[in-house]
Amino acid sequence: MKSMEEMIQAAQAAAQTIQKQMEEAQGKLDQIEVEGVSGGGLVKIRCSAKGRVIGVAIDDSLMDKAEKAMLEDLVTAAFNDARGKADSVAAAEMQKVQMAAGIPAGFKLPF
């Protein structure tokens, strides 16, 4: 049987490995891109899986002062669509890390 000191060292090593994997996963999330769309594709927003907005594309047909309120609503809807997709991708990536580390499904990590 292992001594208590050996068990503590093994637990610390496992915790460090999990921490490293989580940090790598967080870095990967900023490299994954998702696109939110609204208005049938008239407004598109690209963002990272961490939620960082990368770009906004607005169709030229919406560049009319009379359509300002609609354009604002479409940009909001596209951002929310992209954010929802980013959250889904982030959750899936973090679940992969948890499974690889042997952490039970549904266990909430502080990251």
PDB file of C-alpha atoms in Angstrom:
ATOM      1  CA  MET A   1       0.000   0.000   0.000  1.00  0.00           C
ATOM      2  CA  LYS A   2       1.242   3.471  -0.796  1.00  0.00           C
ATOM      3  CA  SER A   3       2.150   5.823   1.964  1.00  0.00           C
ATOM      4  CA  MET A   4       0.006   8.894   2.574  1.00  0.00           C
ATOM      5  CA  GLU A   5       2.772  11.105   1.189  1.00  0.00           C
ATOM      6  CA  GLU A   6       2.879   9.138  -2.076  1.00  0.00           C
ATOM      7  CA  MET A   7      -0.896   9.368  -2.404  1.00  0.00           C
ATOM      8  CA  ILE A   8      -0.816  13.124  -1.859  1.00  0.00           C
ATOM      9  CA  GLN A   9       1.950  13.515  -4.453  1.00  0.00           C
ATOM     10  CA  ALA A  10      -0.043  11.439  -6.941  1.00  0.00           C
ATOM     11  CA  ALA A  11      -3.140  13.551  -6.317  1.00  0.00           C
ATOM     12  CA  GLN A  12      -1.162  16.758  -6.797  1.00  0.00           C
ATOM     13  CA  ALA A  13       0.314  15.453 -10.051  1.00  0.00           C
ATOM     14  CA  ALA A  14      -3.158  14.510 -11.294  1.00  0.00           C
ATOM     15  CA  ALA A  15      -4.493  17.955 -10.359  1.00  0.00           C
ATOM     16  CA  GLN A  16      -1.641  19.635 -12.247  1.00  0.00           C
ATOM     17  CA  THR A  17      -2.344  17.493 -15.310  1.00  0.00           C
ATOM     18  CA  ILE A  18      -6.034  18.387 -15.231  1.00  0.00           C
ATOM     19  CA  GLN A  19      -5.200  22.083 -14.777  1.00  0.00           C
ATOM     20  CA  LYS A  20      -2.887  21.970 -17.808  1.00  0.00           C
ATOM     21  CA  GLN A  21      -5.548  20.241 -19.906  1.00  0.00           C
ATOM     22  CA  MET A  22      -8.140  22.831 -18.889  1.00  0.00           C
ATOM     23  CA  GLU A  23      -5.806  25.700 -19.804  1.00  0.00           C
ATOM     24  CA  GLU A  24      -5.124  24.103 -23.200  1.00  0.00           C
ATOM     25  CA  ALA A  25      -8.863  23.674 -23.780  1.00  0.00           C
ATOM     26  CA  GLN A  26      -9.510  27.323 -22.906  1.00  0.00           C
ATOM     27  CA  GLY A  27      -6.854  28.396 -25.417  1.00  0.00           C
ATOM     28  CA  LYS A  28      -8.383  26.158 -28.063  1.00  0.00           C
ATOM     29  CA  LEU A  29     -11.811  27.717 -27.519  1.00  0.00           C
ATOM     30  CA  ASP A  30     -10.508  31.102 -28.593  1.00  0.00           C
ATOM     31  CA  GLN A  31      -9.356  29.539 -31.891  1.00  0.00           C
ATOM     32  CA  ILE A  32     -12.727  27.935 -32.739  1.00  0.00           C
ATOM     33  CA  GLU A  33     -15.009  30.202 -34.750  1.00  0.00           C
ATOM     34  CA  VAL A  34     -18.803  30.152 -34.941  1.00  0.00           C
ATOM     35  CA  GLU A  35     -21.138  32.334 -36.980  1.00  0.00           C
ATOM     36  CA  GLY A  36     -24.460  33.769 -35.893  1.00  0.00           C
ATOM     37  CA  VAL A  37     -26.931  34.926 -38.526  1.00  0.00           C
ATOM     38  CA  SER A  38     -30.209  36.815 -38.608  1.00  0.00           C
ATOM     39  CA  GLY A  39     -32.539  38.283 -41.186  1.00  0.00           C
ATOM     40  CA  GLY A  40     -32.080  35.315 -43.505  1.00  0.00           C
ATOM     41  CA  GLY A  41     -28.334  35.946 -43.683  1.00  0.00           C
ATOM     42  CA  LEU A  42     -28.501  39.733 -44.021  1.00  0.00           C
ATOM     43  CA  VAL A  43     -26.535  40.136 -40.783  1.00  0.00           C
ATOM     44  CA  LYS A  44     -23.722  37.783 -39.767  1.00  0.00           C
ATOM     45  CA  ILE A  45     -21.483  37.866 -36.713  1.00  0.00           C
ATOM     46  CA  ARG A  46     -18.410  35.678 -36.308  1.00  0.00           C
ATOM     47  CA  CYS A  47     -17.079  35.046 -32.838  1.00  0.00           C
ATOM     48  CA  SER A  48     -14.792  32.661 -31.007  1.00  0.00           C
ATOM     49  CA  ALA A  49     -16.181  29.869 -28.853  1.00  0.00           C
ATOM     50  CA  LYS A  50     -15.130  32.037 -25.892  1.00  0.00           C
ATOM     51  CA  GLY A  51     -17.491  34.762 -27.156  1.00  0.00           C
ATOM     52  CA  ARG A  52     -14.923  37.191 -28.581  1.00  0.00           C
ATOM     53  CA  VAL A  53     -16.495  38.984 -31.584  1.00  0.00           C
ATOM     54  CA  ILE A  54     -14.259  38.563 -34.631  1.00  0.00           C
ATOM     55  CA  GLY A  55     -16.312  40.260 -37.323  1.00  0.00           C
ATOM     56  CA  VAL A  56     -19.663  41.669 -38.348  1.00  0.00           C
ATOM     57  CA  ALA A  57     -21.068  41.558 -41.894  1.00  0.00           C
ATOM     58  CA  ILE A  58     -24.123  43.603 -42.849  1.00  0.00           C
ATOM     59  CA  ASP A  59     -25.759  43.302 -46.264  1.00  0.00           C
ATOM     60  CA  ASP A  60     -25.717  46.556 -48.264  1.00  0.00           C
ATOM     61  CA  SER A  61     -29.517  46.440 -48.645  1.00  0.00           C
ATOM     62  CA  LEU A  62     -29.854  47.327 -44.945  1.00  0.00           C
ATOM     63  CA  MET A  63     -27.922  50.595 -45.208  1.00  0.00           C
ATOM     64  CA  ASP A  64     -30.936  52.882 -45.061  1.00  0.00           C
ATOM     65  CA  LYS A  65     -31.669  55.331 -42.233  1.00  0.00           C
ATOM     66  CA  ALA A  66     -35.302  54.270 -42.274  1.00  0.00           C
ATOM     67  CA  GLU A  67     -34.186  50.711 -41.476  1.00  0.00           C
ATOM     68  CA  LYS A  68     -31.913  51.659 -38.549  1.00  0.00           C
ATOM     69  CA  ALA A  69     -34.072  50.079 -35.828  1.00  0.00           C
ATOM     70  CA  MET A  70     -34.476  46.871 -37.800  1.00  0.00           C
ATOM     71  CA  LEU A  71     -30.725  46.699 -38.426  1.00  0.00           C
ATOM     72  CA  GLU A  72     -30.013  47.113 -34.714  1.00  0.00           C
ATOM     73  CA  ASP A  73     -32.448  44.290 -33.934  1.00  0.00           C
ATOM     74  CA  LEU A  74     -30.849  42.042 -36.555  1.00  0.00           C
ATOM     75  CA  VAL A  75     -27.345  42.693 -35.210  1.00  0.00           C
ATOM     76  CA  THR A  76     -28.568  41.860 -31.711  1.00  0.00           C
ATOM     77  CA  ALA A  77     -30.224  38.661 -32.951  1.00  0.00           C
ATOM     78  CA  ALA A  78     -27.108  37.610 -34.903  1.00  0.00           C
ATOM     79  CA  PHE A  79     -24.897  38.215 -31.874  1.00  0.00           C
ATOM     80  CA  ASN A  80     -27.211  36.183 -29.650  1.00  0.00           C
ATOM     81  CA  ASP A  81     -27.221  33.382 -32.231  1.00  0.00           C
ATOM     82  CA  ALA A  82     -23.411  33.382 -32.354  1.00  0.00           C
ATOM     83  CA  ARG A  83     -23.176  33.499 -28.554  1.00  0.00           C
ATOM     84  CA  GLY A  84     -25.481  30.504 -28.223  1.00  0.00           C
ATOM     85  CA  LYS A  85     -23.382  28.535 -30.704  1.00  0.00           C
ATOM     86  CA  ALA A  86     -20.191  29.589 -28.919  1.00  0.00           C
ATOM     87  CA  ASP A  87     -21.586  28.372 -25.600  1.00  0.00           C
ATOM     88  CA  SER A  88     -22.522  25.016 -27.138  1.00  0.00           C
ATOM     89  CA  VAL A  89     -19.074  24.518 -28.675  1.00  0.00           C
ATOM     90  CA  ALA A  90     -17.368  25.554 -25.438  1.00  0.00           C
ATOM     91  CA  ALA A  91     -19.456  23.118 -23.399  1.00  0.00           C
ATOM     92  CA  ALA A  92     -18.679  20.277 -25.809  1.00  0.00           C
ATOM     93  CA  GLU A  93     -14.937  21.004 -25.727  1.00  0.00           C
ATOM     94  CA  MET A  94     -14.861  21.202 -21.944  1.00  0.00           C
ATOM     95  CA  GLN A  95     -16.794  17.935 -21.702  1.00  0.00           C
ATOM     96  CA  LYS A  96     -14.112  16.265 -23.834  1.00  0.00           C
ATOM     97  CA  VAL A  97     -11.435  17.453 -21.394  1.00  0.00           C
ATOM     98  CA  GLN A  98     -13.461  16.261 -18.409  1.00  0.00           C
ATOM     99  CA  MET A  99     -13.986  12.826 -19.937  1.00  0.00           C
ATOM    100  CA  ALA A 100     -10.291  12.504 -20.819  1.00  0.00           C
ATOM    101  CA  ALA A 101      -9.375  13.420 -17.239  1.00  0.00           C
ATOM    102  CA  GLY A 102     -11.844  10.915 -15.793  1.00  0.00           C
ATOM    103  CA  ILE A 103     -14.034  13.587 -14.241  1.00  0.00           C
ATOM    104  CA  PRO A 104     -17.668  12.440 -13.911  1.00  0.00           C
ATOM    105  CA  ALA A 105     -20.223  13.907 -16.332  1.00  0.00           C
ATOM    106  CA  GLY A 106     -22.126  16.819 -14.842  1.00  0.00           C
ATOM    107  CA  PHE A 107     -19.318  17.717 -12.421  1.00  0.00           C
ATOM    108  CA  LYS A 108     -19.037  21.498 -12.418  1.00  0.00           C
ATOM    109  CA  LEU A 109     -15.523  22.864 -12.700  1.00  0.00           C
ATOM    110  CA  PRO A 110     -14.690  26.447 -11.708  1.00  0.00           C
ATOM    111  CA  PHE A 111     -13.564  27.385 -15.226  1.00  0.00           C
TER     112      PHE A 111
END
